[in-house]
PDB file of C-alpha atoms in Angstrom:
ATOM      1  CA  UNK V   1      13.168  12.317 -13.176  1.00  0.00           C
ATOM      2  CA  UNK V   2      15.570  12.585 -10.491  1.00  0.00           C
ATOM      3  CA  UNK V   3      16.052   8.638  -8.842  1.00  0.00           C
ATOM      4  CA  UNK V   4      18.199   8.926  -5.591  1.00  0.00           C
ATOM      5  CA  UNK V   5      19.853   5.521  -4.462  1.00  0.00           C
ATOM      6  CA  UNK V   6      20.264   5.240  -0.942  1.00  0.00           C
ATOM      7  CA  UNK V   7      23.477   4.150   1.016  1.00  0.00           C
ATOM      8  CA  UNK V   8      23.851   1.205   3.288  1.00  0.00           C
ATOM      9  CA  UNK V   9      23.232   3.434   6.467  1.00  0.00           C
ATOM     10  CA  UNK V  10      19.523   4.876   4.575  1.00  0.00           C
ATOM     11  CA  UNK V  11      18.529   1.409   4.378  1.00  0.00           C
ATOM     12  CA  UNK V  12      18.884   0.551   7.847  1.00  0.00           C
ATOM     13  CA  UNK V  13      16.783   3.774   8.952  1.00  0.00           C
ATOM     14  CA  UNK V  14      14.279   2.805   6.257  1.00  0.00           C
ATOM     15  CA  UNK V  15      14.120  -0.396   7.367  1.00  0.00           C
ATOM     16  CA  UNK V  16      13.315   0.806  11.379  1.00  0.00           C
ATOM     17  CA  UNK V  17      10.462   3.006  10.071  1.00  0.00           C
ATOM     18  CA  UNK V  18       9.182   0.018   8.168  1.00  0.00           C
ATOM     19  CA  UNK V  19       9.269  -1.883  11.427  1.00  0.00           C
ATOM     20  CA  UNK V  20       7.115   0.397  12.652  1.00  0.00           C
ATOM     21  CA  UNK V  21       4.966   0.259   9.993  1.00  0.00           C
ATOM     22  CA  UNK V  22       4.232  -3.267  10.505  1.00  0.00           C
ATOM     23  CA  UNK V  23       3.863  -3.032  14.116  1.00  0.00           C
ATOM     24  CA  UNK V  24       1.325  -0.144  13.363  1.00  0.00           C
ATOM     25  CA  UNK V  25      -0.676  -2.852  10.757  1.00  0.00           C
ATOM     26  CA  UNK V  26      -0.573  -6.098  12.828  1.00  0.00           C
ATOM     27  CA  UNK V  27      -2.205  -3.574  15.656  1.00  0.00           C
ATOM     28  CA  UNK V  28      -4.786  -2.520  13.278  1.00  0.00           C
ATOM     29  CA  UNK V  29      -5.464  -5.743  12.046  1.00  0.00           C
ATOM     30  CA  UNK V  30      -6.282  -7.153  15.066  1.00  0.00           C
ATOM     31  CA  UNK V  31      -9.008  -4.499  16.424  1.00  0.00           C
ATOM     32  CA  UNK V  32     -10.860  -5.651  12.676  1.00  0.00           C
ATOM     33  CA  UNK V  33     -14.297  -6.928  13.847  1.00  0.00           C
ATOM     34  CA  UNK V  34     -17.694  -6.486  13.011  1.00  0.00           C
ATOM     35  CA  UNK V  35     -19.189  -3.329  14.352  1.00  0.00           C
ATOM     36  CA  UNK V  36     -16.099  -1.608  14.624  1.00  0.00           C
ATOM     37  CA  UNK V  37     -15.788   1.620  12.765  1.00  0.00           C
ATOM     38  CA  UNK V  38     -12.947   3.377  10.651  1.00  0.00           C
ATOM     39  CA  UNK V  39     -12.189   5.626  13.188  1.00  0.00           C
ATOM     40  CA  UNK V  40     -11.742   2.995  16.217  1.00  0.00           C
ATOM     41  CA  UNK V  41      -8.896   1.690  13.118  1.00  0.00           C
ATOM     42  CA  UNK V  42      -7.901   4.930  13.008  1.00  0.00           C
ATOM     43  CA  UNK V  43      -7.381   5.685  17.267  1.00  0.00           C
ATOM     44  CA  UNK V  44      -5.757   2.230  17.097  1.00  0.00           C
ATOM     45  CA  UNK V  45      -3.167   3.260  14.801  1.00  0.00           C
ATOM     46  CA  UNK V  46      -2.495   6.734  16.257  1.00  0.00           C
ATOM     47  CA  UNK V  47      -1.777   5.639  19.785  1.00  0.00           C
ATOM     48  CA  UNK V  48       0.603   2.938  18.173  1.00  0.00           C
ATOM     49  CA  UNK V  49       2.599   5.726  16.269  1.00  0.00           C
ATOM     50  CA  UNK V  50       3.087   7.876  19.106  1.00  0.00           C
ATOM     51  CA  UNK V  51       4.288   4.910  21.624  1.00  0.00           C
ATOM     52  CA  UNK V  52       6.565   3.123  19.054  1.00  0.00           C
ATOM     53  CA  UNK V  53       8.292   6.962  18.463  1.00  0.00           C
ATOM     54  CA  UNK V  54       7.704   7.922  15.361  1.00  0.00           C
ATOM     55  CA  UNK V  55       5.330  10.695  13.703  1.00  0.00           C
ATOM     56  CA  UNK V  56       2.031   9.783  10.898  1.00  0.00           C
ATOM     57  CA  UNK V  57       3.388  10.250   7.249  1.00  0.00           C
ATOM     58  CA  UNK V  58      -0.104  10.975   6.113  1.00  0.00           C
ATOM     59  CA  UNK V  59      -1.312  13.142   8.373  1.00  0.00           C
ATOM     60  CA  UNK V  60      -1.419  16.745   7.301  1.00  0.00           C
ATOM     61  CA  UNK V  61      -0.293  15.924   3.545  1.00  0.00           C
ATOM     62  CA  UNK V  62      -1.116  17.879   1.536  1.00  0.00           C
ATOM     63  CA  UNK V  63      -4.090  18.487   4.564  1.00  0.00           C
ATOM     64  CA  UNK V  64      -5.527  14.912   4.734  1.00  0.00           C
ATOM     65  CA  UNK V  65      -6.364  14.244   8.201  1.00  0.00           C
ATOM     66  CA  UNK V  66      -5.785  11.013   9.557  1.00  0.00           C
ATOM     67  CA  UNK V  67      -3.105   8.561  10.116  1.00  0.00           C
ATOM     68  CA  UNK V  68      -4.560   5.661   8.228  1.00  0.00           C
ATOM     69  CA  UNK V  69      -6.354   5.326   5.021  1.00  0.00           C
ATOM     70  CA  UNK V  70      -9.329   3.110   5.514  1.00  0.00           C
ATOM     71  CA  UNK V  71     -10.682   1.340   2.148  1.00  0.00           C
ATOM     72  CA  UNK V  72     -14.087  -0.331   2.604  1.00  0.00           C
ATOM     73  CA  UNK V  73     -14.937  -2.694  -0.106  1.00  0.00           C
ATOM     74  CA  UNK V  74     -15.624  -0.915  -3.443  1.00  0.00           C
ATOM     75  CA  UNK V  75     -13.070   1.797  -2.022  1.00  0.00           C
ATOM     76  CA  UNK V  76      -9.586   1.646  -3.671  1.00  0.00           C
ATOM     77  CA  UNK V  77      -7.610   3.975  -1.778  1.00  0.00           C
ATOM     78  CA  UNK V  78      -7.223   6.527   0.418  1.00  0.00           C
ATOM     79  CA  UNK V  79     -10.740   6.362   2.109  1.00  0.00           C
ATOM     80  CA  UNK V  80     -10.997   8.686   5.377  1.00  0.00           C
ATOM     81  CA  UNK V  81     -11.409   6.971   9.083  1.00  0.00           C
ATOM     82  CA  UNK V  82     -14.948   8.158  10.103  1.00  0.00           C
ATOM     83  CA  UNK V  83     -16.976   7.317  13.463  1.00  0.00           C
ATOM     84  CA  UNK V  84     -20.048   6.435  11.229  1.00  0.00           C
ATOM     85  CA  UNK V  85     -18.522   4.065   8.778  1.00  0.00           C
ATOM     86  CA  UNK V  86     -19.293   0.339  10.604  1.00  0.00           C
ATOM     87  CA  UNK V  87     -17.315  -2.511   9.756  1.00  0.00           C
ATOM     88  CA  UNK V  88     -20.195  -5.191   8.713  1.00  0.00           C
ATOM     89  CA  UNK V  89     -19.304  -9.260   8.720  1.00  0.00           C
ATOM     90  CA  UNK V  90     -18.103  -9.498   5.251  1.00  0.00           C
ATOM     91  CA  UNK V  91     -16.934  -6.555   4.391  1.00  0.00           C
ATOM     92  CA  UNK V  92     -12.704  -6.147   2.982  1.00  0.00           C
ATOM     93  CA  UNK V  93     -11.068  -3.170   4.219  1.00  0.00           C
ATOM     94  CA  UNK V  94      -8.288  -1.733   2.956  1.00  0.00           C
ATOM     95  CA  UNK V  95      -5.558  -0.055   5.765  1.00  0.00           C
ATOM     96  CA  UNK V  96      -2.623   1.828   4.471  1.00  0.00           C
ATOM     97  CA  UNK V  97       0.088   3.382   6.775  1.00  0.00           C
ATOM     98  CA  UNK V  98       2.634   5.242   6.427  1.00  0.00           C
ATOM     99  CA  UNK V  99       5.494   7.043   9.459  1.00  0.00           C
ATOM    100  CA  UNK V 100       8.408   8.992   9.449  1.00  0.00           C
ATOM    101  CA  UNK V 101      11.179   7.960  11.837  1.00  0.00           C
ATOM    102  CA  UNK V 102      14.408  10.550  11.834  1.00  0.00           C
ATOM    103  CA  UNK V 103      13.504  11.900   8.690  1.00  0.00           C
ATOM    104  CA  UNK V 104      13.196   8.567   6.900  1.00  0.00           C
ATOM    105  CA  UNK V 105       9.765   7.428   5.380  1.00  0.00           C
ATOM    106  CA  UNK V 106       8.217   3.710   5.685  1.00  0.00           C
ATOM    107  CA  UNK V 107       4.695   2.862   3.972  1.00  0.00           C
ATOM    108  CA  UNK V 108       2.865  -0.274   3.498  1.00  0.00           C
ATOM    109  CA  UNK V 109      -0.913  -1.888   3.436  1.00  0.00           C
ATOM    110  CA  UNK V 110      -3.128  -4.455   3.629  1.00  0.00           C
ATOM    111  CA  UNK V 111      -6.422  -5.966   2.949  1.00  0.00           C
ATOM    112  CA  UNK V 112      -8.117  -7.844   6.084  1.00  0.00           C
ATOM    113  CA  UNK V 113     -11.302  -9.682   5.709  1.00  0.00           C
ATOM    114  CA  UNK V 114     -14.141  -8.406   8.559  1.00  0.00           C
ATOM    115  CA  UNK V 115     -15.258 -11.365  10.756  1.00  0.00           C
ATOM    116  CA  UNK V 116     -14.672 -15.321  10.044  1.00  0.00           C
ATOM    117  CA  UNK V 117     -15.976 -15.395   6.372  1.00  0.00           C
ATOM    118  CA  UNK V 118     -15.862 -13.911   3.059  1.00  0.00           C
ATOM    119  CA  UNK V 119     -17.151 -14.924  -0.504  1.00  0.00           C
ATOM    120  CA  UNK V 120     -14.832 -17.344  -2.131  1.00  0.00           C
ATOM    121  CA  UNK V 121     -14.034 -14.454  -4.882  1.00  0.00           C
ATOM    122  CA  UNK V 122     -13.200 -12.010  -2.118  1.00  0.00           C
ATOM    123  CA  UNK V 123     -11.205 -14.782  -1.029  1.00  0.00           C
ATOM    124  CA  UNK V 124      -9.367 -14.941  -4.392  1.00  0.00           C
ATOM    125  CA  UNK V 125      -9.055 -11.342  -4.840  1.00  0.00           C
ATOM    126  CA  UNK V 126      -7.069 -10.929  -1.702  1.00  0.00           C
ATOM    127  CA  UNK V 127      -4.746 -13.742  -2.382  1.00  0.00           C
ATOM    128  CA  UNK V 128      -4.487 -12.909  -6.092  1.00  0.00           C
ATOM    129  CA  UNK V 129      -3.272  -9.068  -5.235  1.00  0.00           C
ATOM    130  CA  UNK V 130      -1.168 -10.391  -2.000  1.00  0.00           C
ATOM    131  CA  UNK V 131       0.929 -12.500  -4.541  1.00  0.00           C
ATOM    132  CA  UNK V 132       0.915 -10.174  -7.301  1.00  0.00           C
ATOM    133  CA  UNK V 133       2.887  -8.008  -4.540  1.00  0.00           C
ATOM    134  CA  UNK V 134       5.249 -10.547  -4.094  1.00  0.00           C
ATOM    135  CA  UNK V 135       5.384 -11.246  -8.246  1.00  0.00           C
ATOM    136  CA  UNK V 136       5.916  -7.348  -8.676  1.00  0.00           C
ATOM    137  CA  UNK V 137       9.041  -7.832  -5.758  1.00  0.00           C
ATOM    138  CA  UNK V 138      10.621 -10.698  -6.959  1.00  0.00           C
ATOM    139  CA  UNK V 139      10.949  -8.262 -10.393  1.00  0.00           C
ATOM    140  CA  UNK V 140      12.272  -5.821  -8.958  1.00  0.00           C
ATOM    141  CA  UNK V 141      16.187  -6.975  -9.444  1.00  0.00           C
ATOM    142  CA  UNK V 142      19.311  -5.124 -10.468  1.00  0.00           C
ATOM    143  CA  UNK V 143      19.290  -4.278 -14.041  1.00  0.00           C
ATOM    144  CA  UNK V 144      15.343  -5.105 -14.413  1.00  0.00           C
ATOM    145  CA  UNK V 145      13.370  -2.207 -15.256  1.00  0.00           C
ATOM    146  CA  UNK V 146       9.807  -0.622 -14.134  1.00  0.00           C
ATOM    147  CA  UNK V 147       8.020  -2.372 -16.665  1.00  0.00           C
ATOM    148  CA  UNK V 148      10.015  -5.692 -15.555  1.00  0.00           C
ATOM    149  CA  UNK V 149       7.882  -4.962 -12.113  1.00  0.00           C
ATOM    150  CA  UNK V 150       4.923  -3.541 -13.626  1.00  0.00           C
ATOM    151  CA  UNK V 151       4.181  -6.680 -16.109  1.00  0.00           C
ATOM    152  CA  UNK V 152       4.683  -9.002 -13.171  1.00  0.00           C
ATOM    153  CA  UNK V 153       1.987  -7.645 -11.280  1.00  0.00           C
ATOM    154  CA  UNK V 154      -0.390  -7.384 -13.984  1.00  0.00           C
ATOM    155  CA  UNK V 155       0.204 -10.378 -15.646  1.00  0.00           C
ATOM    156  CA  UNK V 156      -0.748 -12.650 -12.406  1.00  0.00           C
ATOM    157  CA  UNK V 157      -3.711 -10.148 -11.704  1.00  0.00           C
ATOM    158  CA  UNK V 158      -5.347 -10.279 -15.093  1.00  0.00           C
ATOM    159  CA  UNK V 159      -4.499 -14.303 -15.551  1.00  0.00           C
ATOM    160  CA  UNK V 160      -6.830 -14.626 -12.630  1.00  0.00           C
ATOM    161  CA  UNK V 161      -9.897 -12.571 -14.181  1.00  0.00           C
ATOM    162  CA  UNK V 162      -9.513  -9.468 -12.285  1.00  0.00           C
ATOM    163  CA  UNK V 163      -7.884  -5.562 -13.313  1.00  0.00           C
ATOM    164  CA  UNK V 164      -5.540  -3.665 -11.861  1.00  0.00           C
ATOM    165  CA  UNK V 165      -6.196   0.111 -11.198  1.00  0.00           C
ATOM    166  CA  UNK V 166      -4.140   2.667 -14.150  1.00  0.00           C
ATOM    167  CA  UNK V 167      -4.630   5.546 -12.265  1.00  0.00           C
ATOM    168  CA  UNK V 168      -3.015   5.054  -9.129  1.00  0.00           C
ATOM    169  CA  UNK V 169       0.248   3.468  -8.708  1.00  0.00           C
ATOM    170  CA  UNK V 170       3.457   2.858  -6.527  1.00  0.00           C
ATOM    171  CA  UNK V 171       6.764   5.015  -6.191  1.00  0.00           C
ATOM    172  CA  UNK V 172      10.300   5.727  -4.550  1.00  0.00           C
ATOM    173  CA  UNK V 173      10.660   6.252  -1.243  1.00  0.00           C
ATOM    174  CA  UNK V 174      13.036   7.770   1.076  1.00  0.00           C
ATOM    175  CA  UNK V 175      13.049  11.003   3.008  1.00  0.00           C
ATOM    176  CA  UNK V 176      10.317  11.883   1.580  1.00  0.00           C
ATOM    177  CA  UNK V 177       7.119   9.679   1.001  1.00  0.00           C
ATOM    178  CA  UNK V 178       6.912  10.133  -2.933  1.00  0.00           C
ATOM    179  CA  UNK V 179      10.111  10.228  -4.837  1.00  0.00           C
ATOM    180  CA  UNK V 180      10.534   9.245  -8.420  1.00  0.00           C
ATOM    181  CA  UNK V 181      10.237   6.835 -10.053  1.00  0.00           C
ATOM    182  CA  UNK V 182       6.578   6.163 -10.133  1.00  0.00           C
ATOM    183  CA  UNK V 183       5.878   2.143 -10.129  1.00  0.00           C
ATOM    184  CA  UNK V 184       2.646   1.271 -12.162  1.00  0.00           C
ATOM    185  CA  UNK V 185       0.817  -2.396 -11.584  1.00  0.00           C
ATOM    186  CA  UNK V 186       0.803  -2.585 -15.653  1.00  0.00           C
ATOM    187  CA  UNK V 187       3.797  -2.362 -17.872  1.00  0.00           C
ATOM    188  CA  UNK V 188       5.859  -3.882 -20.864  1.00  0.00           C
ATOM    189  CA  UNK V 189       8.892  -5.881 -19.950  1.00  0.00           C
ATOM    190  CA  UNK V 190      12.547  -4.194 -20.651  1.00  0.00           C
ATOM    191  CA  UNK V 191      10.612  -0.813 -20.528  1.00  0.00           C
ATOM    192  CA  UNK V 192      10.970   2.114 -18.066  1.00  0.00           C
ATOM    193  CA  UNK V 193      13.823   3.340 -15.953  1.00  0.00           C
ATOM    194  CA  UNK V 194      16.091   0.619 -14.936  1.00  0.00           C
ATOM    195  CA  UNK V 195      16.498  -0.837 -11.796  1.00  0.00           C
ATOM    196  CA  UNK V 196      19.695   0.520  -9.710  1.00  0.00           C
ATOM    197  CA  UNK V 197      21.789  -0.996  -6.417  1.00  0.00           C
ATOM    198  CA  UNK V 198      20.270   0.998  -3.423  1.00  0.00           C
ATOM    199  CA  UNK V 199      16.352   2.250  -5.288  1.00  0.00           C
ATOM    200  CA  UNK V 200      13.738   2.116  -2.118  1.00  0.00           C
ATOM    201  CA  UNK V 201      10.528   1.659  -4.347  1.00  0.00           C
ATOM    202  CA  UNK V 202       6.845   1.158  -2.328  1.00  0.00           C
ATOM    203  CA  UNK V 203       5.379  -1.469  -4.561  1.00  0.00           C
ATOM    204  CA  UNK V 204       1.405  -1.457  -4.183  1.00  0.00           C
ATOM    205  CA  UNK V 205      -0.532  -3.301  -6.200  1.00  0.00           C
ATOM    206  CA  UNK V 206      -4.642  -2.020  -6.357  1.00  0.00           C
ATOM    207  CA  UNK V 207      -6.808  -4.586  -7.782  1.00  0.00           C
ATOM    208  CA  UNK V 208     -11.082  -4.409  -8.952  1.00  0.00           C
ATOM    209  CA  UNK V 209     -13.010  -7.552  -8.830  1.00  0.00           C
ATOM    210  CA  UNK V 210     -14.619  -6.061 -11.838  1.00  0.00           C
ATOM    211  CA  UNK V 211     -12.949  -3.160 -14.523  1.00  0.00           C
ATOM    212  CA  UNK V 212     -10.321  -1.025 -13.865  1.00  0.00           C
ATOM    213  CA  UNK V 213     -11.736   2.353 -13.657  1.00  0.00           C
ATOM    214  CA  UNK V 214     -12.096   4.745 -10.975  1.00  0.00           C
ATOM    215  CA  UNK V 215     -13.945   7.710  -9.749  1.00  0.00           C
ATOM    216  CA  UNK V 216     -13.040   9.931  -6.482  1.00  0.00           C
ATOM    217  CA  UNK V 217     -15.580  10.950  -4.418  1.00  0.00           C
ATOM    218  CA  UNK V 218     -16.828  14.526  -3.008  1.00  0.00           C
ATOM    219  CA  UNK V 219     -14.188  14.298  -0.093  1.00  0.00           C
ATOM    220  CA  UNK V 220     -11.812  14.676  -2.785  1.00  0.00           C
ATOM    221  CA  UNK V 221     -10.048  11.515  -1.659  1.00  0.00           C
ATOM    222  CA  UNK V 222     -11.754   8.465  -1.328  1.00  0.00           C
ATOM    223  CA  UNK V 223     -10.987   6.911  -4.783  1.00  0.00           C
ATOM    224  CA  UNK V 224     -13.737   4.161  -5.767  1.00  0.00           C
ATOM    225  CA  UNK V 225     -14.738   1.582  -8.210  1.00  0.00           C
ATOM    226  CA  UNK V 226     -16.441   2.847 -11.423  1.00  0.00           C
ATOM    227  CA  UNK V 227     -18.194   0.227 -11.539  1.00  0.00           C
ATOM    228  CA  UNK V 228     -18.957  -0.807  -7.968  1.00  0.00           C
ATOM    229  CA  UNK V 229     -16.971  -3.743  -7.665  1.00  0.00           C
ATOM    230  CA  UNK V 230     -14.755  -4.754  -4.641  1.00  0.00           C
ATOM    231  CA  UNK V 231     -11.359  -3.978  -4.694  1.00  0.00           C
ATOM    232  CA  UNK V 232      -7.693  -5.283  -2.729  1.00  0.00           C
ATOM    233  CA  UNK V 233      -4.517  -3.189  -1.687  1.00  0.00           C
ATOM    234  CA  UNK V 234      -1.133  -4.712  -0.407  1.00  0.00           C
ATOM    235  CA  UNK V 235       1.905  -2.918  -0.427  1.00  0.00           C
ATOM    236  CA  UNK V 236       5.294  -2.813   0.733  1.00  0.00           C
ATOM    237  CA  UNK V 237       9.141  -0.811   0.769  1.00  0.00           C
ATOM    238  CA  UNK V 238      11.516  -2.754  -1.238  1.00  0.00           C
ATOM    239  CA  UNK V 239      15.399  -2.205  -1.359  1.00  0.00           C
ATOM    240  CA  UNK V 240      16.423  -3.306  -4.801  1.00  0.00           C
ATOM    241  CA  UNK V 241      20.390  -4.789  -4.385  1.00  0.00           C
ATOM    242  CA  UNK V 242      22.684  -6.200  -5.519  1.00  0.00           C
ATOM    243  CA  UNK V 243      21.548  -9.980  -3.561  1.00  0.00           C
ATOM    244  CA  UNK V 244      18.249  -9.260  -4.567  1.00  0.00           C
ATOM    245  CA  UNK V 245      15.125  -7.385  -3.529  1.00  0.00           C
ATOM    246  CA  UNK V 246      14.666  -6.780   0.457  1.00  0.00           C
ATOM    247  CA  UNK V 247      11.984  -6.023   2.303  1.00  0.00           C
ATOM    248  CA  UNK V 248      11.504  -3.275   4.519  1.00  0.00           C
ATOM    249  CA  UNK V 249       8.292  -3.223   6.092  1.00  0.00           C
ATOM    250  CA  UNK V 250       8.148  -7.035   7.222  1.00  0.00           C
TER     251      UNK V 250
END
């Protein structure tokens, strides 16, 4: 496992493309309505890349073909924009973005409700993973290790009756989207690599309203509940330092 720690200077250009990021989100975000589809989210978010500068991480890795992922209720992650998926009153989706601004990587989701009500456990779920996020950040301090973030996460999740997802997990960031270490939402406190001045990790807790497992579907993609159950995705870049962990994609 090679862990690079990023200078000063890094952080700053991570912390632009995280800007963008979250311009790219709140964007998204708002074009959420009933009868909108995936692929209006997806247009959105394209057009929003291009005029703030920067270029689509996702796009083209490792071939997947859109900007955004698009995660519709019992989808987990990594569900493709389509023209025929409608957003229906009561519906969660899931949107996860990622760009690359002069060679530096930003990445971050969230969870939006479709229209002016969901069920009071859909309710729960997205609150419960939004501040499991912010549990898994707040761990993530000099001299803490993986598991330190990891046990946060889970430990609010699973106090709260829900499961978070094994198979898919956060990671380091940097100039390239995926660097070591990888960041699971489960762990054991004091265990895993330790925490350094200057890690970038992408923290992104992925939590089922019922069991934990998944399944991925014939796109080869779109991972989904075994068991059919909804499911909730925030994430965001982190600098761990010295003062404590910062955000980068606020």
């Amino acid at each position: 496992m090679s862990i690079v720690c990023k200078s000063a200077s890094e952080i700053d250009k991570m912390r632009r493309s995280g800007h963008i990021v979250r311009q790219v989100l709140e964007a998204t975000r708002e074009a959420v309505a009933p009868g909108v589809s995936t692929m209006d989210l997806e247009r959105v978010a394209e057009r929003k890349i291009r005029d703030l500068g920067a270029k689509p991480a996702f796009k083209g890795y490792y071939d997947y073909p859109c900007v955004l992922c698009t995660s519709v209720n019992d989808e987990i992650v990594h569900g493709i924009p389509s023209a025929r998926r409608m957003l229906k009153a009561g519906d969660i989706v899931s949107i996860d973005c990622g760009v690359v601004l002069d060679g530096y990587y930003g990445d971050s989701a969230i969870t939006v409700p479709v229209g002016d009500t969901i069920t009071p456990e859909l309710q729960k779920l997205l609150e419960v993973t939004r501040e499991s996020l912010f549990r898994g950040i707040e761990a993530a301090r000099v001299g803490n290790t993986i598991g330190d973030v990891g046990a946060a996460v889970q430990q609010l999740v699973e106090a709260n009756g829900f499961s978070v997802v094994r198979e898919f997990v956060g990671h380091g960031i940097g100039t390239r989207l995926h660097e070591d270490p990888q960041i699971p939402n489960y762990g054991t406190p004091g265990h895993g690599p330790k925490l350094r001045d200057g890690m970038v990790l992408a923290i992104e807790p992925m939590v089922n309203v019922g069991g934990p497992g998944t399944r991925v579907l014939d796109d080869k993609w779109t991972a989904v509940t075994e068991d059919g159950s909804y499911s909730a995705h925030f994430e965001h870049c982190i600098a761990v330092t010295r003062n404590g962990p910062v955000i980068l994609t606020e």
